[in-house]
Structures are given as structure tokens and as C-alpha cells.
């Protein structure tokens, strides 16, 4: 079994920054892509960004390009999400997930394991 635990969420003013972390443990895949999704109240879960095992490929949703950065530390099985210039519309529960699908899938159904989520609230 695989466990994913997110941390780093909280309340921040518009224009501020937060750094989310997601640590994986258990029987993870030998090579896996790690991704971040978010879900606002009343909305579907949406893709934010993801990074391949080697870190050589990253993919960002248009809504966060230039503001969010993804990175990973494979020695610690951890992925990070640096969020800058936050906007009220970034408010959501943020989930990390992993998949052994080749490449960078952007649909939630392609991911195999999920964390419990961490709340990010951006006030105006």
C-alpha cells in the first residue's frame, strides 16, 4: 500500500506564497510521476501540475504558469509545490497523487494513489 501525506497548506493574503509538500511512503512504484490537483467547493478536481521521476519533464496548467513551481526529492520520495503570487481563485483543497503511467497524465483517473488533501485559502 502507498501513503501520500500533504502538508504546508494554510491561509495567506493575495500576492503571498505557500510551499506545499507531499511525502510518499510504502510500496511506491519504482518510477512514478507525481502530480498536484486541486478542488474548490462545488467544482471538479482539476489538474495543477506534475513532474516525471527524473524531473526532466514538467507540465503546468495555464492558470498557474509563471506563478507555481514543482520540484521533487527522490531520495526522500517527496514532491514540492511552490506557489507564488497567490490569487483568491487559487483557494481549494490541494491533493498530491502518483502514477506509473508513462509521461504526464493530466486527468485524475490516470493517477493511482492520492493524499488526503491540504486546504489552501487565499484572502483578497
mmCIF file of N, CA and C in Angstrom:
data_model
loop_
_atom_site.group_PDB
_atom_site.id
_atom_site.type_symbol
_atom_site.label_atom_id
_atom_site.label_comp_id
_atom_site.label_asym_id
_atom_site.label_seq_id
_atom_site.Cartn_x
_atom_site.Cartn_y
_atom_site.Cartn_z
ATOM 1 N N UNK A 1 0.843 -1.183 0.000
ATOM 2 C CA UNK A 1 0.000 0.000 0.000
ATOM 3 C C UNK A 1 0.882 1.237 0.000
ATOM 4 N N UNK A 2 0.353 2.304 -0.581
ATOM 5 C CA UNK A 2 1.080 3.562 -0.698
ATOM 6 C C UNK A 2 0.361 4.631 0.114
ATOM 7 N N UNK A 3 1.121 5.407 0.830
ATOM 8 C CA UNK A 3 0.554 6.533 1.570
ATOM 9 C C UNK A 3 1.180 7.836 1.067
ATOM 10 N N UNK A 4 0.333 8.824 0.881
ATOM 11 C CA UNK A 4 0.773 10.157 0.497
ATOM 12 C C UNK A 4 0.253 11.139 1.536
ATOM 13 N N UNK A 5 1.145 11.963 2.042
ATOM 14 C CA UNK A 5 0.755 12.918 3.074
ATOM 15 C C UNK A 5 1.180 14.310 2.644
ATOM 16 N N UNK A 6 0.185 15.194 2.465
ATOM 17 C CA UNK A 6 0.463 16.577 2.097
ATOM 18 C C UNK A 6 0.604 17.435 3.354
ATOM 19 N N UNK A 7 1.359 18.497 3.225
ATOM 20 C CA UNK A 7 1.487 19.465 4.310
ATOM 21 C C UNK A 7 1.818 20.825 3.712
ATOM 22 N N UNK A 8 1.649 21.863 4.535
ATOM 23 C CA UNK A 8 2.031 23.203 4.103
ATOM 24 C C UNK A 8 0.890 24.128 3.729
ATOM 25 N N UNK A 9 -0.324 23.627 3.746
ATOM 26 C CA UNK A 9 -1.453 24.485 3.423
ATOM 27 C C UNK A 9 -1.709 25.504 4.523
ATOM 28 N N UNK A 10 -2.609 26.454 4.233
ATOM 29 C CA UNK A 10 -2.940 27.460 5.226
ATOM 30 C C UNK A 10 -3.648 28.638 4.612
ATOM 31 N N UNK A 11 -3.705 29.710 5.383
ATOM 32 C CA UNK A 11 -4.362 30.947 4.963
ATOM 33 C C UNK A 11 -3.296 31.982 4.619
ATOM 34 N N UNK A 12 -3.442 32.609 3.471
ATOM 35 C CA UNK A 12 -2.472 33.612 3.032
ATOM 36 C C UNK A 12 -3.215 34.717 2.294
ATOM 37 N N UNK A 13 -2.673 35.909 2.330
ATOM 38 C CA UNK A 13 -3.269 37.023 1.600
ATOM 39 C C UNK A 13 -2.903 36.950 0.119
ATOM 40 N N UNK A 14 -3.733 37.542 -0.700
ATOM 41 C CA UNK A 14 -3.446 37.595 -2.128
ATOM 42 C C UNK A 14 -2.072 38.216 -2.364
ATOM 43 N N UNK A 15 -1.330 37.606 -3.272
ATOM 44 C CA UNK A 15 0.024 38.053 -3.549
ATOM 45 C C UNK A 15 1.079 37.327 -2.745
ATOM 46 N N UNK A 16 0.640 36.584 -1.751
ATOM 47 C CA UNK A 16 1.560 35.857 -0.900
ATOM 48 C C UNK A 16 1.996 34.523 -1.486
ATOM 49 N N UNK A 17 2.748 33.767 -0.676
ATOM 50 C CA UNK A 17 3.314 32.499 -1.128
ATOM 51 C C UNK A 17 3.058 31.394 -0.110
ATOM 52 N N UNK A 18 3.017 30.187 -0.605
ATOM 53 C CA UNK A 18 2.959 28.994 0.223
ATOM 54 C C UNK A 18 3.772 27.907 -0.457
ATOM 55 N N UNK A 19 4.286 26.984 0.345
ATOM 56 C CA UNK A 19 5.008 25.835 -0.194
ATOM 57 C C UNK A 19 4.381 24.561 0.351
ATOM 58 N N UNK A 20 3.842 23.770 -0.546
ATOM 59 C CA UNK A 20 3.241 22.503 -0.164
ATOM 60 C C UNK A 20 4.262 21.383 -0.350
ATOM 61 N N UNK A 21 4.153 20.373 0.497
ATOM 62 C CA UNK A 21 4.986 19.184 0.382
ATOM 63 C C UNK A 21 4.090 17.960 0.354
ATOM 64 N N UNK A 22 4.573 16.918 -0.296
ATOM 65 C CA UNK A 22 3.856 15.645 -0.333
ATOM 66 C C UNK A 22 4.887 14.543 -0.202
ATOM 67 N N UNK A 23 4.785 13.782 0.872
ATOM 68 C CA UNK A 23 5.715 12.690 1.122
ATOM 69 C C UNK A 23 5.030 11.355 0.846
ATOM 70 N N UNK A 24 5.700 10.517 0.076
ATOM 71 C CA UNK A 24 5.183 9.198 -0.247
ATOM 72 C C UNK A 24 5.895 8.142 0.576
ATOM 73 N N UNK A 25 5.152 7.129 0.968
ATOM 74 C CA UNK A 25 5.750 6.022 1.707
ATOM 75 C C UNK A 25 5.018 4.742 1.342
ATOM 76 N N UNK A 26 5.608 3.623 1.744
ATOM 77 C CA UNK A 26 5.006 2.332 1.428
ATOM 78 C C UNK A 26 5.560 1.765 0.136
ATOM 79 N N UNK A 27 4.781 0.936 -0.509
ATOM 80 C CA UNK A 27 5.225 0.244 -1.709
ATOM 81 C C UNK A 27 4.973 1.116 -2.940
ATOM 82 N N UNK A 28 5.764 2.160 -3.077
ATOM 83 C CA UNK A 28 5.616 3.030 -4.240
ATOM 84 C C UNK A 28 6.158 2.338 -5.486
ATOM 85 N N UNK A 29 5.795 2.837 -6.627
ATOM 86 C CA UNK A 29 6.316 2.321 -7.883
ATOM 87 C C UNK A 29 7.797 2.635 -7.977
ATOM 88 N N UNK A 30 8.520 1.847 -8.774
ATOM 89 C CA UNK A 30 9.946 2.103 -8.918
ATOM 90 C C UNK A 30 10.195 3.433 -9.622
ATOM 91 N N UNK A 31 9.349 3.788 -10.534
ATOM 92 C CA UNK A 31 9.435 5.076 -11.215
ATOM 93 C C UNK A 31 8.006 5.622 -11.284
ATOM 94 N N UNK A 32 7.795 6.828 -10.835
ATOM 95 C CA UNK A 32 6.439 7.335 -10.875
ATOM 96 C C UNK A 32 6.425 8.844 -11.072
ATOM 97 N N UNK A 33 5.416 9.254 -11.749
ATOM 98 C CA UNK A 33 5.143 10.677 -11.901
ATOM 99 C C UNK A 33 4.336 11.144 -10.700
ATOM 100 N N UNK A 34 4.656 12.319 -10.206
ATOM 101 C CA UNK A 34 3.911 12.898 -9.089
ATOM 102 C C UNK A 34 3.183 14.143 -9.585
ATOM 103 N N UNK A 35 1.959 14.256 -9.178
ATOM 104 C CA UNK A 35 1.162 15.379 -9.634
ATOM 105 C C UNK A 35 0.417 16.065 -8.512
ATOM 106 N N UNK A 36 -0.019 17.269 -8.796
ATOM 107 C CA UNK A 36 -0.867 18.031 -7.887
ATOM 108 C C UNK A 36 -2.179 18.368 -8.588
ATOM 109 N N UNK A 37 -3.248 18.191 -7.863
ATOM 110 C CA UNK A 37 -4.573 18.589 -8.319
ATOM 111 C C UNK A 37 -5.176 19.487 -7.241
ATOM 112 N N UNK A 38 -6.239 20.175 -7.592
ATOM 113 C CA UNK A 38 -6.950 20.963 -6.597
ATOM 114 C C UNK A 38 -8.446 20.912 -6.855
ATOM 115 N N UNK A 39 -9.201 21.125 -5.792
ATOM 116 C CA UNK A 39 -10.652 21.087 -5.905
ATOM 117 C C UNK A 39 -11.246 22.179 -5.034
ATOM 118 N N UNK A 40 -11.929 23.100 -5.690
ATOM 119 C CA UNK A 40 -12.625 24.174 -4.989
ATOM 120 C C UNK A 40 -14.058 23.725 -4.700
ATOM 121 N N UNK A 41 -14.707 24.327 -3.719
ATOM 122 C CA UNK A 41 -16.088 23.943 -3.388
ATOM 123 C C UNK A 41 -17.016 24.042 -4.599
ATOM 124 N N UNK A 42 -17.751 22.985 -4.847
ATOM 125 C CA UNK A 42 -18.704 22.971 -5.948
ATOM 126 C C UNK A 42 -18.101 22.771 -7.312
ATOM 127 N N UNK A 43 -16.792 22.540 -7.361
ATOM 128 C CA UNK A 43 -16.131 22.359 -8.653
ATOM 129 C C UNK A 43 -15.476 20.991 -8.740
ATOM 130 N N UNK A 44 -15.172 20.582 -9.958
ATOM 131 C CA UNK A 44 -14.488 19.313 -10.154
ATOM 132 C C UNK A 44 -13.004 19.453 -9.815
ATOM 133 N N UNK A 45 -12.408 18.321 -9.516
ATOM 134 C CA UNK A 45 -10.969 18.312 -9.259
ATOM 135 C C UNK A 45 -10.244 18.632 -10.557
ATOM 136 N N UNK A 46 -9.283 19.552 -10.490
ATOM 137 C CA UNK A 46 -8.580 19.961 -11.689
ATOM 138 C C UNK A 46 -7.072 19.780 -11.548
ATOM 139 N N UNK A 47 -6.447 19.489 -12.668
ATOM 140 C CA UNK A 47 -5.003 19.308 -12.715
ATOM 141 C C UNK A 47 -4.306 20.638 -12.498
ATOM 142 N N UNK A 48 -3.229 20.605 -11.723
ATOM 143 C CA UNK A 48 -2.419 21.804 -11.486
ATOM 144 C C UNK A 48 -1.055 21.660 -12.161
ATOM 145 N N UNK A 49 -0.327 20.608 -11.805
ATOM 146 C CA UNK A 49 0.977 20.380 -12.400
ATOM 147 C C UNK A 49 1.484 19.002 -12.016
ATOM 148 N N UNK A 50 2.499 18.546 -12.742
ATOM 149 C CA UNK A 50 3.084 17.250 -12.449
ATOM 150 C C UNK A 50 4.530 17.218 -12.908
ATOM 151 N N UNK A 51 5.266 16.252 -12.391
ATOM 152 C CA UNK A 51 6.685 16.125 -12.694
ATOM 153 C C UNK A 51 7.022 14.648 -12.829
ATOM 154 N N UNK A 52 7.847 14.310 -13.823
ATOM 155 C CA UNK A 52 8.244 12.926 -14.010
ATOM 156 C C UNK A 52 9.272 12.503 -12.968
ATOM 157 N N UNK A 53 9.563 11.217 -12.933
ATOM 158 C CA UNK A 53 10.505 10.677 -11.948
ATOM 159 C C UNK A 53 11.850 11.388 -12.010
ATOM 160 N N UNK A 54 12.393 11.538 -13.207
ATOM 161 C CA UNK A 54 13.723 12.140 -13.347
ATOM 162 C C UNK A 54 13.693 13.648 -13.164
ATOM 163 N N UNK A 55 12.524 14.227 -13.221
ATOM 164 C CA UNK A 55 12.413 15.669 -13.093
ATOM 165 C C UNK A 55 12.683 16.418 -14.381
ATOM 166 N N UNK A 56 12.904 15.680 -15.469
ATOM 167 C CA UNK A 56 13.246 16.354 -16.716
ATOM 168 C C UNK A 56 12.023 16.875 -17.452
ATOM 169 N N UNK A 57 10.859 16.424 -17.047
ATOM 170 C CA UNK A 57 9.636 16.905 -17.683
ATOM 171 C C UNK A 57 8.659 17.380 -16.624
ATOM 172 N N UNK A 58 8.110 18.554 -16.885
ATOM 173 C CA UNK A 58 7.101 19.126 -16.005
ATOM 174 C C UNK A 58 5.988 19.676 -16.874
ATOM 175 N N UNK A 59 4.815 19.675 -16.321
ATOM 176 C CA UNK A 59 3.682 20.220 -17.065
ATOM 177 C C UNK A 59 2.816 21.014 -16.113
ATOM 178 N N UNK A 60 2.441 22.216 -16.542
ATOM 179 C CA UNK A 60 1.687 23.123 -15.699
ATOM 180 C C UNK A 60 0.347 23.460 -16.365
ATOM 181 N N UNK A 61 -0.676 23.601 -15.569
ATOM 182 C CA UNK A 61 -1.924 24.145 -16.082
ATOM 183 C C UNK A 61 -1.705 25.622 -16.414
ATOM 184 N N UNK A 62 -2.391 26.113 -17.412
ATOM 185 C CA UNK A 62 -2.215 27.506 -17.825
ATOM 186 C C UNK A 62 -2.488 28.482 -16.685
ATOM 187 N N UNK A 63 -3.409 28.119 -15.824
ATOM 188 C CA UNK A 63 -3.811 29.019 -14.745
ATOM 189 C C UNK A 63 -2.716 29.280 -13.726
ATOM 190 N N UNK A 64 -1.685 28.443 -13.693
ATOM 191 C CA UNK A 64 -0.646 28.610 -12.682
ATOM 192 C C UNK A 64 0.739 28.859 -13.278
ATOM 193 N N UNK A 65 0.843 28.850 -14.582
ATOM 194 C CA UNK A 65 2.152 29.075 -15.222
ATOM 195 C C UNK A 65 2.724 30.428 -14.814
ATOM 196 N N UNK A 66 4.015 30.399 -14.502
ATOM 197 C CA UNK A 66 4.684 31.623 -14.100
ATOM 198 C C UNK A 66 4.538 31.952 -12.620
ATOM 199 N N UNK A 67 3.651 31.247 -11.942
ATOM 200 C CA UNK A 67 3.430 31.511 -10.514
ATOM 201 C C UNK A 67 3.782 30.307 -9.638
ATOM 202 N N UNK A 68 3.507 29.112 -10.103
ATOM 203 C CA UNK A 68 3.754 27.889 -9.334
ATOM 204 C C UNK A 68 4.947 27.148 -9.923
ATOM 205 N N UNK A 69 5.680 26.457 -9.046
ATOM 206 C CA UNK A 69 6.823 25.655 -9.465
ATOM 207 C C UNK A 69 6.758 24.310 -8.771
ATOM 208 N N UNK A 70 7.048 23.258 -9.503
ATOM 209 C CA UNK A 70 7.064 21.917 -8.930
ATOM 210 C C UNK A 70 8.490 21.380 -8.920
ATOM 211 N N UNK A 71 8.827 20.643 -7.878
ATOM 212 C CA UNK A 71 10.129 20.002 -7.796
ATOM 213 C C UNK A 71 9.984 18.733 -6.964
ATOM 214 N N UNK A 72 11.006 17.901 -6.972
ATOM 215 C CA UNK A 72 10.927 16.664 -6.204
ATOM 216 C C UNK A 72 12.297 16.271 -5.689
ATOM 217 N N UNK A 73 12.286 15.513 -4.595
ATOM 218 C CA UNK A 73 13.482 14.946 -3.986
ATOM 219 C C UNK A 73 13.253 13.442 -3.913
ATOM 220 N N UNK A 74 13.790 12.702 -4.863
ATOM 221 C CA UNK A 74 13.530 11.268 -4.921
ATOM 222 C C UNK A 74 14.149 10.512 -3.742
ATOM 223 N N UNK A 75 15.214 11.026 -3.196
ATOM 224 C CA UNK A 75 15.829 10.382 -2.035
ATOM 225 C C UNK A 75 14.870 10.368 -0.855
ATOM 226 N N UNK A 76 13.965 11.346 -0.831
ATOM 227 C CA UNK A 76 13.000 11.451 0.255
ATOM 228 C C UNK A 76 11.580 11.140 -0.205
ATOM 229 N N UNK A 77 11.432 10.719 -1.463
ATOM 230 C CA UNK A 77 10.100 10.438 -2.007
ATOM 231 C C UNK A 77 9.136 11.586 -1.727
ATOM 232 N N UNK A 78 9.588 12.769 -2.004
ATOM 233 C CA UNK A 78 8.804 13.959 -1.687
ATOM 234 C C UNK A 78 8.730 14.881 -2.895
ATOM 235 N N UNK A 79 7.561 15.463 -3.100
ATOM 236 C CA UNK A 79 7.372 16.459 -4.148
ATOM 237 C C UNK A 79 6.953 17.760 -3.493
ATOM 238 N N UNK A 80 7.377 18.858 -4.078
ATOM 239 C CA UNK A 80 7.101 20.172 -3.521
ATOM 240 C C UNK A 80 6.333 21.014 -4.530
ATOM 241 N N UNK A 81 5.488 21.867 -4.020
ATOM 242 C CA UNK A 81 4.748 22.806 -4.848
ATOM 243 C C UNK A 81 4.953 24.196 -4.269
ATOM 244 N N UNK A 82 5.744 25.001 -4.941
ATOM 245 C CA UNK A 82 5.974 26.380 -4.527
ATOM 246 C C UNK A 82 4.956 27.263 -5.232
ATOM 247 N N UNK A 83 4.140 27.931 -4.451
ATOM 248 C CA UNK A 83 3.071 28.762 -5.009
ATOM 249 C C UNK A 83 3.343 30.219 -4.669
ATOM 250 N N UNK A 84 3.562 31.020 -5.673
ATOM 251 C CA UNK A 84 3.811 32.452 -5.503
ATOM 252 C C UNK A 84 2.695 33.257 -6.149
ATOM 253 N N UNK A 85 2.624 34.521 -5.796
ATOM 254 C CA UNK A 85 1.616 35.425 -6.364
ATOM 255 C C UNK A 85 0.223 34.810 -6.298
ATOM 256 N N UNK A 86 -0.106 34.299 -5.156
ATOM 257 C CA UNK A 86 -1.380 33.599 -4.995
ATOM 258 C C UNK A 86 -2.567 34.542 -5.187
ATOM 259 N N UNK A 87 -3.627 33.975 -5.749
ATOM 260 C CA UNK A 87 -4.856 34.715 -6.023
ATOM 261 C C UNK A 87 -6.015 34.061 -5.277
ATOM 262 N N UNK A 88 -7.067 34.806 -4.999
ATOM 263 C CA UNK A 88 -8.230 34.202 -4.327
ATOM 264 C C UNK A 88 -8.770 32.988 -5.082
ATOM 265 N N UNK A 89 -8.666 32.992 -6.394
ATOM 266 C CA UNK A 89 -9.165 31.852 -7.172
ATOM 267 C C UNK A 89 -8.292 30.605 -7.047
ATOM 268 N N UNK A 90 -7.164 30.716 -6.377
ATOM 269 C CA UNK A 90 -6.337 29.541 -6.080
ATOM 270 C C UNK A 90 -6.850 28.799 -4.848
ATOM 271 N N UNK A 91 -7.815 29.375 -4.164
ATOM 272 C CA UNK A 91 -8.360 28.731 -2.968
ATOM 273 C C UNK A 91 -8.987 27.392 -3.321
ATOM 274 N N UNK A 92 -8.536 26.343 -2.642
ATOM 275 C CA UNK A 92 -9.002 24.985 -2.923
ATOM 276 C C UNK A 92 -8.328 24.019 -1.956
ATOM 277 N N UNK A 93 -8.790 22.793 -1.972
ATOM 278 C CA UNK A 93 -8.057 21.711 -1.329
ATOM 279 C C UNK A 93 -7.089 21.161 -2.377
ATOM 280 N N UNK A 94 -5.839 21.070 -2.007
ATOM 281 C CA UNK A 94 -4.798 20.608 -2.920
ATOM 282 C C UNK A 94 -4.444 19.160 -2.578
ATOM 283 N N UNK A 95 -4.425 18.326 -3.608
ATOM 284 C CA UNK A 95 -4.138 16.911 -3.468
ATOM 285 C C UNK A 95 -2.890 16.550 -4.272
ATOM 286 N N UNK A 96 -2.055 15.685 -3.703
ATOM 287 C CA UNK A 96 -0.987 15.114 -4.496
ATOM 288 C C UNK A 96 -1.369 13.686 -4.869
ATOM 289 N N UNK A 97 -0.769 13.217 -5.938
ATOM 290 C CA UNK A 97 -1.082 11.881 -6.439
ATOM 291 C C UNK A 97 0.111 11.337 -7.194
ATOM 292 N N UNK A 98 0.171 10.004 -7.320
ATOM 293 C CA UNK A 98 1.243 9.397 -8.081
ATOM 294 C C UNK A 98 0.668 8.411 -9.092
ATOM 295 N N UNK A 99 1.423 8.210 -10.153
ATOM 296 C CA UNK A 99 1.028 7.285 -11.196
ATOM 297 C C UNK A 99 2.282 6.693 -11.815
ATOM 298 N N UNK A 100 2.168 5.436 -12.290
ATOM 299 C CA UNK A 100 3.289 4.860 -13.026
ATOM 300 C C UNK A 100 3.030 4.913 -14.529
ATOM 301 N N UNK A 101 2.026 5.696 -14.918
ATOM 302 C CA UNK A 101 1.775 5.910 -16.338
ATOM 303 C C UNK A 101 2.941 6.677 -16.938
ATOM 304 N N UNK A 102 3.367 6.277 -18.115
ATOM 305 C CA UNK A 102 4.460 6.971 -18.790
ATOM 306 C C UNK A 102 4.002 8.376 -19.177
ATOM 307 N N UNK A 103 4.896 9.322 -18.987
ATOM 308 C CA UNK A 103 4.569 10.692 -19.344
ATOM 309 C C UNK A 103 3.923 11.446 -18.211
ATOM 310 N N UNK A 104 3.124 12.429 -18.555
ATOM 311 C CA UNK A 104 2.493 13.275 -17.539
ATOM 312 C C UNK A 104 0.989 13.334 -17.810
ATOM 313 N N UNK A 105 0.249 12.420 -17.248
ATOM 314 C CA UNK A 105 -1.208 12.492 -17.426
ATOM 315 C C UNK A 105 -1.788 13.682 -16.672
ATOM 316 N N UNK A 106 -2.841 14.235 -17.236
ATOM 317 C CA UNK A 106 -3.466 15.400 -16.614
ATOM 318 C C UNK A 106 -4.881 15.121 -16.127
ATOM 319 N N UNK A 107 -5.330 13.893 -16.257
ATOM 320 C CA UNK A 107 -6.659 13.536 -15.773
ATOM 321 C C UNK A 107 -6.535 12.742 -14.486
ATOM 322 N N UNK A 108 -7.429 13.031 -13.561
ATOM 323 C CA UNK A 108 -7.348 12.422 -12.242
ATOM 324 C C UNK A 108 -7.438 10.900 -12.302
ATOM 325 N N UNK A 109 -8.217 10.394 -13.234
ATOM 326 C CA UNK A 109 -8.410 8.957 -13.330
ATOM 327 C C UNK A 109 -7.166 8.175 -13.692
ATOM 328 N N UNK A 110 -6.148 8.866 -14.164
ATOM 329 C CA UNK A 110 -4.907 8.187 -14.550
ATOM 330 C C UNK A 110 -3.947 8.034 -13.367
ATOM 331 N N UNK A 111 -4.284 8.581 -12.247
ATOM 332 C CA UNK A 111 -3.424 8.502 -11.064
ATOM 333 C C UNK A 111 -3.905 7.397 -10.136
ATOM 334 N N UNK A 112 -2.942 6.733 -9.510
ATOM 335 C CA UNK A 112 -3.251 5.510 -8.771
ATOM 336 C C UNK A 112 -3.440 5.713 -7.269
ATOM 337 N N UNK A 113 -2.704 6.622 -6.698
ATOM 338 C CA UNK A 113 -2.783 6.850 -5.259
ATOM 339 C C UNK A 113 -2.882 8.339 -4.985
ATOM 340 N N UNK A 114 -3.632 8.664 -3.931
ATOM 341 C CA UNK A 114 -3.908 10.056 -3.593
ATOM 342 C C UNK A 114 -3.661 10.327 -2.122
ATOM 343 N N UNK A 115 -3.271 11.577 -1.847
ATOM 344 C CA UNK A 115 -3.203 12.023 -0.467
ATOM 345 C C UNK A 115 -4.566 12.488 0.000
ATOM 346 N N UNK A 116 -4.629 12.909 1.261
ATOM 347 C CA UNK A 116 -5.892 13.308 1.855
ATOM 348 C C UNK A 116 -6.253 14.763 1.554
ATOM 349 N N UNK A 117 -5.295 15.516 1.071
ATOM 350 C CA UNK A 117 -5.531 16.905 0.704
ATOM 351 C C UNK A 117 -5.149 17.881 1.806
ATOM 352 N N UNK A 118 -4.791 19.083 1.397
ATOM 353 C CA UNK A 118 -4.481 20.152 2.337
ATOM 354 C C UNK A 118 -5.151 21.429 1.838
ATOM 355 N N UNK A 119 -5.764 22.159 2.762
ATOM 356 C CA UNK A 119 -6.537 23.350 2.389
ATOM 357 C C UNK A 119 -5.617 24.547 2.170
ATOM 358 N N UNK A 120 -5.841 25.224 1.064
ATOM 359 C CA UNK A 120 -5.170 26.496 0.781
ATOM 360 C C UNK A 120 -6.264 27.551 0.617
ATOM 361 N N UNK A 121 -6.178 28.607 1.410
ATOM 362 C CA UNK A 121 -7.152 29.684 1.345
ATOM 363 C C UNK A 121 -6.420 30.990 1.111
ATOM 364 N N UNK A 122 -6.820 31.693 0.061
ATOM 365 C CA UNK A 122 -6.194 32.969 -0.291
ATOM 366 C C UNK A 122 -7.239 34.064 -0.121
ATOM 367 N N UNK A 123 -6.962 34.981 0.781
ATOM 368 C CA UNK A 123 -7.905 36.060 1.045
ATOM 369 C C UNK A 123 -7.585 37.270 0.163
ATOM 370 N N UNK A 124 -8.621 38.008 -0.186
ATOM 371 C CA UNK A 124 -8.436 39.177 -1.060
ATOM 372 C C UNK A 124 -8.169 40.435 -0.260
#
